């Protein structure tokens, strides 16, 4: 039996759109930060020869997709036995956060440990990407770039987690499943939004600013580029037909409060929003309490999680502490 854990990530420059004519490659380069302690764990175990695979995703996730992914992983990595697979996440069940990036990164790592020849990280990242595009960025810790292409350098670390101990506050505004899965949302945007080509061009400018800001640990350069990029992603999605509106009223309330904190109180805090209603807010550690207090009391905010840049996936001898009570005996 093998266990692996991997962290979620939040995109600073978004992946929103696949390359034409190809299912699994991004149209643009994206940059993310891997988030400490927002993790998924995967357990893999051999089943008797001739048995069918058994897969489970707790709390309930798309097990059919997971089953197909296990088949793909087995054939790519040369694993010739049926498997018993479990993935689970430590995000509070009610948090309504996407767990697919950390789940597929953890599972790719666990499957890799069963391969006859230990696979390199870039091979595992190429596998993880097939489960969920952004999962390939969770294969590395710290600040990570994913650019189009299949070569070994497609996913690279721009800087390790210790380089910049930024605070990332995850503001949960809804616990319902997202309205339109990102895969479908991206497809619809590319096919119908008249703003999509402009989005591709704008992303290039944001990338330059974000790479430079990470290298120089400059929040005043990073923050505006991250906000701009998120708003442009949502603008191109709003232009789709039918339109994609991922926000709730509380999402807007958080955005406005972040702006107010900056403009009136002079607190450097900056937001980003993925394909859902939750808001992630970046700030310096010294400002985190104040920002958290201001945001937690807004109407519609359900909870607030605190994170910071985190590390790469790891193999573990048993379940991580947070999963141990339920899975200590591999049941
Ligand atoms: O990894 P996917 O297919 O769930 O797509 C992720 C899309 C965004 O979260 C909106 C942006 C990103 O780069 O993570």
Tab-separated table of C-alpha atoms and ligand atoms in Angstrom, residues 9 11 13-16 18 30 100 132-135 137 178 182-183 186 233 274-275, ligand 1:
chain	number	residue	atom	x	y	z
A	9	UNK	CA	-2.684	25.542	-6.110
A	11	UNK	CA	-3.409	30.460	-10.410
A	13	UNK	CA	-2.034	33.913	-14.260
A	14	UNK	CA	-4.932	31.712	-15.304
A	15	UNK	CA	-5.162	28.742	-17.595
A	16	UNK	CA	-8.445	29.357	-19.406
A	18	UNK	CA	-7.035	24.770	-24.507
A	30	UNK	CA	-0.115	29.967	-16.588
A	100	UNK	CA	-9.155	17.999	-8.436
A	132	UNK	CA	-7.219	18.112	-14.474
A	133	UNK	CA	-5.029	20.586	-16.351
A	134	UNK	CA	-4.039	22.594	-13.312
A	135	UNK	CA	-3.009	19.390	-11.473
A	137	UNK	CA	1.226	22.638	-11.427
A	178	UNK	CA	-19.561	24.924	-9.221
A	182	UNK	CA	-13.939	24.367	-15.935
A	183	UNK	CA	-13.419	21.988	-18.842
A	186	UNK	CA	-13.157	26.767	-21.251
A	233	UNK	CA	-10.518	35.672	-17.469
A	274	UNK	CA	-10.995	30.898	-10.238
A	275	UNK	CA	-13.948	29.257	-11.985
B	1	LIG	O1	-7.547	22.326	-13.997
B	1	LIG	P1	-8.898	22.669	-14.483
B	1	LIG	O2	-9.254	21.943	-15.742
B	1	LIG	O3	-9.930	22.476	-13.404
B	1	LIG	O4	-8.904	24.229	-14.842
B	1	LIG	C1	-8.497	25.222	-13.945
B	1	LIG	C2	-9.053	26.532	-14.334
B	1	LIG	C3	-8.824	27.684	-13.372
B	1	LIG	O5	-8.780	27.228	-12.037
B	1	LIG	C4	-9.988	28.659	-13.493
B	1	LIG	C5	-7.561	28.469	-13.686
B	1	LIG	C6	-6.253	27.822	-13.317
B	1	LIG	O6	-5.269	28.132	-13.983
B	1	LIG	O7	-6.195	27.069	-12.319
